[in-house]
PDB file of C-alpha atoms in Angstrom:
ATOM      1  CA  UNK A   1       0.000   0.000   0.000  1.00 44.00           C
ATOM      2  CA  UNK A   2       2.703   2.595   0.757  1.00 47.00           C
ATOM      3  CA  UNK A   3       4.047   2.219  -2.774  1.00 45.00           C
ATOM      4  CA  UNK A   4       0.562   2.865  -4.130  1.00 42.00           C
ATOM      5  CA  UNK A   5       0.341   6.137  -2.149  1.00 46.00           C
ATOM      6  CA  UNK A   6       3.689   7.264  -3.556  1.00 44.00           C
ATOM      7  CA  UNK A   7       2.345   6.792  -7.076  1.00 48.00           C
ATOM      8  CA  UNK A   8      -1.043   8.414  -6.487  1.00 47.00           C
ATOM      9  CA  UNK A   9       0.210  11.563  -4.715  1.00 51.00           C
ATOM     10  CA  UNK A  10       2.422  12.830  -7.596  1.00 52.00           C
ATOM     11  CA  UNK A  11      -0.401  12.076  -9.987  1.00 47.00           C
ATOM     12  CA  UNK A  12      -2.897  14.105  -7.937  1.00 48.00           C
ATOM     13  CA  UNK A  13      -0.395  16.941  -7.596  1.00 55.00           C
ATOM     14  CA  UNK A  14       0.196  17.041 -11.386  1.00 53.00           C
ATOM     15  CA  UNK A  15      -3.546  17.030 -12.043  1.00 47.00           C
ATOM     16  CA  UNK A  16      -4.109  19.912  -9.595  1.00 51.00           C
ATOM     17  CA  UNK A  17      -1.377  22.008 -11.218  1.00 53.00           C
ATOM     18  CA  UNK A  18      -2.826  21.364 -14.675  1.00 52.00           C
ATOM     19  CA  UNK A  19      -6.327  22.410 -13.585  1.00 52.00           C
ATOM     20  CA  UNK A  20      -5.023  25.555 -11.914  1.00 54.00           C
ATOM     21  CA  UNK A  21      -3.062  26.512 -15.035  1.00 54.00           C
ATOM     22  CA  UNK A  22      -6.112  25.945 -17.219  1.00 51.00           C
ATOM     23  CA  UNK A  23      -8.174  28.146 -14.907  1.00 53.00           C
ATOM     24  CA  UNK A  24      -5.627  30.980 -15.085  1.00 52.00           C
ATOM     25  CA  UNK A  25      -5.513  30.764 -18.877  1.00 49.00           C
ATOM     26  CA  UNK A  26      -9.319  30.788 -19.068  1.00 49.00           C
ATOM     27  CA  UNK A  27      -9.485  33.876 -16.851  1.00 50.00           C
ATOM     28  CA  UNK A  28      -6.839  35.732 -18.826  1.00 49.00           C
ATOM     29  CA  UNK A  29      -8.624  35.188 -22.171  1.00 49.00           C
ATOM     30  CA  UNK A  30     -12.134  35.908 -20.904  1.00 51.00           C
ATOM     31  CA  UNK A  31     -13.613  38.895 -22.708  1.00 54.00           C
ATOM     32  CA  UNK A  32     -11.252  38.482 -25.677  1.00 58.00           C
ATOM     33  CA  UNK A  33     -13.295  36.141 -27.834  1.00 61.00           C
ATOM     34  CA  UNK A  34     -12.463  37.918 -31.120  1.00 66.00           C
ATOM     35  CA  UNK A  35     -11.023  35.529 -33.663  1.00 70.00           C
ATOM     36  CA  UNK A  36      -8.252  36.646 -35.970  1.00 69.00           C
ATOM     37  CA  UNK A  37      -8.998  35.916 -39.651  1.00 66.00           C
ATOM     38  CA  UNK A  38      -6.391  34.165 -41.718  1.00 60.00           C
ATOM     39  CA  UNK A  39      -4.765  36.302 -44.411  1.00 58.00           C
ATOM     40  CA  UNK A  40      -6.482  36.044 -47.765  1.00 58.00           C
ATOM     41  CA  UNK A  41      -4.384  34.284 -50.390  1.00 52.00           C
ATOM     42  CA  UNK A  42      -4.223  35.517 -53.963  1.00 52.00           C
ATOM     43  CA  UNK A  43      -5.595  33.093 -56.540  1.00 59.00           C
ATOM     44  CA  UNK A  44      -2.919  31.140 -58.369  1.00 68.00           C
ATOM     45  CA  UNK A  45      -2.665  32.334 -61.966  1.00 75.00           C
ATOM     46  CA  UNK A  46      -1.657  29.747 -64.537  1.00 80.00           C
ATOM     47  CA  UNK A  47       0.984  31.202 -66.843  1.00 86.00           C
ATOM     48  CA  UNK A  48       1.113  29.933 -70.458  1.00 87.00           C
ATOM     49  CA  UNK A  49       4.318  28.521 -71.873  1.00 92.00           C
ATOM     50  CA  UNK A  50       6.580  30.424 -74.261  1.00 94.00           C
ATOM     51  CA  UNK A  51       5.114  28.920 -77.437  1.00 96.00           C
ATOM     52  CA  UNK A  52       4.220  31.217 -80.303  1.00 97.00           C
ATOM     53  CA  UNK A  53       2.173  31.206 -83.513  1.00 97.00           C
ATOM     54  CA  UNK A  54       2.603  33.565 -86.451  1.00 97.00           C
ATOM     55  CA  UNK A  55      -0.409  35.667 -87.482  1.00 97.00           C
ATOM     56  CA  UNK A  56      -0.750  37.907 -90.520  1.00 96.00           C
ATOM     57  CA  UNK A  57      -2.656  41.213 -90.538  1.00 96.00           C
ATOM     58  CA  UNK A  58      -2.562  43.633 -93.467  1.00 94.00           C
ATOM     59  CA  UNK A  59       0.744  42.173 -94.752  1.00 94.00           C
ATOM     60  CA  UNK A  60       2.396  42.349 -91.328  1.00 96.00           C
ATOM     61  CA  UNK A  61       3.602  39.258 -89.458  1.00 97.00           C
ATOM     62  CA  UNK A  62       2.846  39.253 -85.748  1.00 96.00           C
ATOM     63  CA  UNK A  63       4.005  36.374 -83.526  1.00 97.00           C
ATOM     64  CA  UNK A  64       1.715  35.820 -80.527  1.00 97.00           C
ATOM     65  CA  UNK A  65       1.356  33.256 -77.748  1.00 97.00           C
ATOM     66  CA  UNK A  66      -0.114  30.019 -79.088  1.00 97.00           C
ATOM     67  CA  UNK A  67      -2.761  29.684 -76.364  1.00 96.00           C
ATOM     68  CA  UNK A  68      -4.100  33.206 -76.921  1.00 96.00           C
ATOM     69  CA  UNK A  69      -7.341  33.796 -78.781  1.00 96.00           C
ATOM     70  CA  UNK A  70      -6.622  36.264 -81.586  1.00 97.00           C
ATOM     71  CA  UNK A  71      -9.114  38.062 -83.800  1.00 96.00           C
ATOM     72  CA  UNK A  72      -8.698  40.897 -86.291  1.00 95.00           C
ATOM     73  CA  UNK A  73     -11.161  43.302 -87.876  1.00 94.00           C
ATOM     74  CA  UNK A  74     -10.436  45.729 -90.719  1.00 91.00           C
ATOM     75  CA  UNK A  75     -11.743  49.245 -90.173  1.00 88.00           C
ATOM     76  CA  UNK A  76     -11.339  52.567 -92.016  1.00 82.00           C
ATOM     77  CA  UNK A  77      -8.534  53.657 -89.679  1.00 80.00           C
ATOM     78  CA  UNK A  78      -6.701  50.309 -89.811  1.00 91.00           C
ATOM     79  CA  UNK A  79      -6.932  46.799 -88.419  1.00 96.00           C
ATOM     80  CA  UNK A  80      -8.081  46.199 -84.850  1.00 96.00           C
ATOM     81  CA  UNK A  81      -6.570  43.120 -83.231  1.00 97.00           C
ATOM     82  CA  UNK A  82      -8.032  41.665 -80.023  1.00 97.00           C
ATOM     83  CA  UNK A  83      -6.027  39.188 -77.944  1.00 97.00           C
ATOM     84  CA  UNK A  84      -7.174  37.293 -74.857  1.00 96.00           C
ATOM     85  CA  UNK A  85      -5.558  34.579 -72.747  1.00 96.00           C
ATOM     86  CA  UNK A  86      -7.802  31.751 -71.490  1.00 93.00           C
ATOM     87  CA  UNK A  87      -6.359  31.860 -67.960  1.00 91.00           C
ATOM     88  CA  UNK A  88      -6.245  35.649 -67.570  1.00 91.00           C
ATOM     89  CA  UNK A  89      -9.679  36.855 -66.564  1.00 83.00           C
ATOM     90  CA  UNK A  90     -10.479  40.566 -66.916  1.00 89.00           C
ATOM     91  CA  UNK A  91      -7.413  41.144 -69.110  1.00 94.00           C
ATOM     92  CA  UNK A  92      -7.566  42.070 -72.798  1.00 96.00           C
ATOM     93  CA  UNK A  93      -4.835  43.129 -75.194  1.00 97.00           C
ATOM     94  CA  UNK A  94      -5.983  45.576 -77.869  1.00 97.00           C
ATOM     95  CA  UNK A  95      -3.706  46.326 -80.844  1.00 97.00           C
ATOM     96  CA  UNK A  96      -4.220  48.649 -83.791  1.00 97.00           C
ATOM     97  CA  UNK A  97      -2.325  48.406 -87.067  1.00 97.00           C
ATOM     98  CA  UNK A  98      -2.579  51.522 -89.236  1.00 95.00           C
ATOM     99  CA  UNK A  99      -0.834  52.982 -92.256  1.00 95.00           C
ATOM    100  CA  UNK A 100       0.853  56.361 -92.664  1.00 94.00           C
ATOM    101  CA  UNK A 101       0.271  58.335 -95.857  1.00 93.00           C
ATOM    102  CA  UNK A 102       3.403  60.468 -95.595  1.00 95.00           C
ATOM    103  CA  UNK A 103       6.365  61.135 -93.285  1.00 95.00           C
ATOM    104  CA  UNK A 104       4.406  63.998 -91.712  1.00 96.00           C
ATOM    105  CA  UNK A 105       1.420  61.704 -91.182  1.00 96.00           C
ATOM    106  CA  UNK A 106       3.717  59.096 -89.597  1.00 96.00           C
ATOM    107  CA  UNK A 107       5.130  61.686 -87.208  1.00 96.00           C
ATOM    108  CA  UNK A 108       1.617  62.861 -86.259  1.00 96.00           C
ATOM    109  CA  UNK A 109       0.461  59.285 -85.577  1.00 96.00           C
ATOM    110  CA  UNK A 110       3.531  58.464 -83.458  1.00 97.00           C
ATOM    111  CA  UNK A 111       3.239  61.728 -81.494  1.00 97.00           C
ATOM    112  CA  UNK A 112      -0.423  61.015 -80.810  1.00 96.00           C
ATOM    113  CA  UNK A 113       0.273  57.442 -79.643  1.00 97.00           C
ATOM    114  CA  UNK A 114       3.151  58.548 -77.392  1.00 96.00           C
ATOM    115  CA  UNK A 115       0.936  61.199 -75.815  1.00 96.00           C
ATOM    116  CA  UNK A 116      -1.733  58.563 -75.110  1.00 96.00           C
ATOM    117  CA  UNK A 117       0.850  56.243 -73.596  1.00 96.00           C
ATOM    118  CA  UNK A 118       2.089  58.982 -71.296  1.00 96.00           C
ATOM    119  CA  UNK A 119      -1.453  59.842 -70.190  1.00 95.00           C
ATOM    120  CA  UNK A 120      -2.189  56.173 -69.508  1.00 95.00           C
ATOM    121  CA  UNK A 121       0.749  55.900 -67.107  1.00 94.00           C
ATOM    122  CA  UNK A 122      -0.754  58.601 -64.908  1.00 91.00           C
ATOM    123  CA  UNK A 123       2.723  59.798 -63.947  1.00 93.00           C
ATOM    124  CA  UNK A 124       3.566  56.451 -62.312  1.00 95.00           C
ATOM    125  CA  UNK A 125       7.002  54.846 -62.581  1.00 96.00           C
ATOM    126  CA  UNK A 126       7.207  53.192 -66.006  1.00 97.00           C
ATOM    127  CA  UNK A 127       9.807  50.839 -67.448  1.00 97.00           C
ATOM    128  CA  UNK A 128      10.630  51.569 -71.110  1.00 97.00           C
ATOM    129  CA  UNK A 129      12.217  49.046 -73.480  1.00 97.00           C
ATOM    130  CA  UNK A 130      13.310  50.107 -76.970  1.00 97.00           C
ATOM    131  CA  UNK A 131      14.283  47.585 -79.625  1.00 96.00           C
ATOM    132  CA  UNK A 132      14.546  46.962 -83.354  1.00 97.00           C
ATOM    133  CA  UNK A 133      12.904  43.842 -84.767  1.00 97.00           C
ATOM    134  CA  UNK A 134      14.376  41.275 -87.140  1.00 94.00           C
ATOM    135  CA  UNK A 135      12.294  42.948 -89.857  1.00 95.00           C
ATOM    136  CA  UNK A 136      13.533  46.469 -89.163  1.00 96.00           C
ATOM    137  CA  UNK A 137      10.591  47.726 -87.105  1.00 98.00           C
ATOM    138  CA  UNK A 138      11.421  50.179 -84.319  1.00 98.00           C
ATOM    139  CA  UNK A 139       9.567  49.205 -81.145  1.00 97.00           C
ATOM    140  CA  UNK A 140       8.840  50.662 -77.721  1.00 98.00           C
ATOM    141  CA  UNK A 141       7.318  48.758 -74.790  1.00 98.00           C
ATOM    142  CA  UNK A 142       6.105  50.594 -71.675  1.00 98.00           C
ATOM    143  CA  UNK A 143       5.341  48.689 -68.462  1.00 98.00           C
ATOM    144  CA  UNK A 144       3.689  50.438 -65.519  1.00 97.00           C
ATOM    145  CA  UNK A 145       3.597  47.695 -62.886  1.00 95.00           C
ATOM    146  CA  UNK A 146       1.501  49.687 -60.402  1.00 93.00           C
ATOM    147  CA  UNK A 147      -1.277  50.344 -62.927  1.00 93.00           C
ATOM    148  CA  UNK A 148      -4.540  48.398 -62.602  1.00 91.00           C
ATOM    149  CA  UNK A 149      -5.952  49.690 -65.884  1.00 93.00           C
ATOM    150  CA  UNK A 150      -3.228  49.867 -68.577  1.00 95.00           C
ATOM    151  CA  UNK A 151      -0.030  48.244 -67.251  1.00 96.00           C
ATOM    152  CA  UNK A 152       1.483  47.303 -70.652  1.00 98.00           C
ATOM    153  CA  UNK A 153       1.612  49.509 -73.752  1.00 98.00           C
ATOM    154  CA  UNK A 154       3.476  49.171 -77.024  1.00 98.00           C
ATOM    155  CA  UNK A 155       4.286  51.201 -80.103  1.00 98.00           C
ATOM    156  CA  UNK A 156       6.177  50.127 -83.237  1.00 98.00           C
ATOM    157  CA  UNK A 157       6.611  51.271 -86.835  1.00 98.00           C
ATOM    158  CA  UNK A 158       8.566  50.479 -89.987  1.00 97.00           C
ATOM    159  CA  UNK A 159       8.301  53.951 -91.542  1.00 95.00           C
ATOM    160  CA  UNK A 160       5.040  53.088 -93.307  1.00 95.00           C
ATOM    161  CA  UNK A 161       2.844  51.242 -90.823  1.00 97.00           C
ATOM    162  CA  UNK A 162       2.271  51.737 -87.107  1.00 97.00           C
ATOM    163  CA  UNK A 163       1.381  49.090 -84.546  1.00 98.00           C
ATOM    164  CA  UNK A 164       0.136  50.373 -81.201  1.00 97.00           C
ATOM    165  CA  UNK A 165      -1.507  48.569 -78.342  1.00 97.00           C
ATOM    166  CA  UNK A 166      -2.433  48.378 -74.699  1.00 98.00           C
ATOM    167  CA  UNK A 167      -3.151  45.664 -72.152  1.00 97.00           C
ATOM    168  CA  UNK A 168      -6.408  46.657 -70.480  1.00 96.00           C
ATOM    169  CA  UNK A 169      -7.356  45.382 -67.004  1.00 94.00           C
ATOM    170  CA  UNK A 170     -10.891  45.399 -65.638  1.00 91.00           C
ATOM    171  CA  UNK A 171     -10.200  44.835 -61.915  1.00 90.00           C
ATOM    172  CA  UNK A 172     -11.611  46.584 -58.811  1.00 90.00           C
ATOM    173  CA  UNK A 173      -9.597  49.616 -57.711  1.00 87.00           C
ATOM    174  CA  UNK A 174      -8.582  47.922 -54.441  1.00 89.00           C
ATOM    175  CA  UNK A 175      -6.956  44.948 -56.211  1.00 90.00           C
ATOM    176  CA  UNK A 176      -3.318  44.645 -55.049  1.00 90.00           C
ATOM    177  CA  UNK A 177      -0.928  45.202 -57.973  1.00 87.00           C
ATOM    178  CA  UNK A 178       1.124  42.196 -56.824  1.00 88.00           C
ATOM    179  CA  UNK A 179      -1.848  39.900 -57.344  1.00 90.00           C
ATOM    180  CA  UNK A 180      -1.923  40.621 -61.096  1.00 92.00           C
ATOM    181  CA  UNK A 181       1.871  40.761 -61.481  1.00 94.00           C
ATOM    182  CA  UNK A 182       2.030  37.315 -63.206  1.00 94.00           C
ATOM    183  CA  UNK A 183      -0.273  38.619 -65.946  1.00 95.00           C
ATOM    184  CA  UNK A 184       1.825  41.737 -66.484  1.00 96.00           C
ATOM    185  CA  UNK A 185       5.035  39.687 -66.516  1.00 96.00           C
ATOM    186  CA  UNK A 186       3.638  37.211 -69.066  1.00 96.00           C
ATOM    187  CA  UNK A 187       2.201  39.841 -71.418  1.00 97.00           C
ATOM    188  CA  UNK A 188       5.448  41.817 -71.216  1.00 97.00           C
ATOM    189  CA  UNK A 189       7.391  38.653 -72.125  1.00 97.00           C
ATOM    190  CA  UNK A 190       5.087  37.895 -75.055  1.00 97.00           C
ATOM    191  CA  UNK A 191       5.071  41.471 -76.365  1.00 97.00           C
ATOM    192  CA  UNK A 192       8.878  41.631 -76.238  1.00 98.00           C
ATOM    193  CA  UNK A 193       8.875  38.444 -78.334  1.00 98.00           C
ATOM    194  CA  UNK A 194       6.308  39.917 -80.742  1.00 97.00           C
ATOM    195  CA  UNK A 195       8.247  43.164 -81.151  1.00 98.00           C
ATOM    196  CA  UNK A 196      11.532  41.309 -81.742  1.00 97.00           C
ATOM    197  CA  UNK A 197      10.009  39.298 -84.599  1.00 97.00           C
ATOM    198  CA  UNK A 198       7.692  41.925 -86.103  1.00 97.00           C
ATOM    199  CA  UNK A 199       8.115  42.159 -89.885  1.00 96.00           C
ATOM    200  CA  UNK A 200       6.348  43.314 -93.022  1.00 96.00           C
ATOM    201  CA  UNK A 201       5.438  40.616 -95.566  1.00 93.00           C
TER     202      UNK A 201
END
């Protein structure tokens, strides 16, 4: 029997300490029943691979991502090209291909497009990339990563024709720019590829 008492006493002591500790914890948290919500995760955006298909509009070759849906419509002022990606909701790439009638007309068109690009940035920090394509087109790509409306813009010409375009977002104003960064990065990548390989046929 004495050995039994030696075993039971430590057990009772441990149980009493545990109950007392639980009581103290319960008292200290009483009145603070507010739960803390878990941070909201951004949805995972599936990025398409770097695979490209050549498209022809008004005797101009334009190489675009193979998974993109591409449509073109001829209008009086040129050809309107609409590009969408199946995994990028609320994002549309609008391009316009137009011709210049004279050097003065070309200058007027380019000045007008550059002014629009500058207005679209809203004075925000913008990354500019200038390049010359394999086909001799001079290109400019503007990326405004903080923009939730027009984060990617482009302008290119070969002295006769002008290609201009903008990636348009339709997201709520409180959307974090980081949450749509994969879209901007992908479209920038694809437009750099398109501008590098732009050529007249």
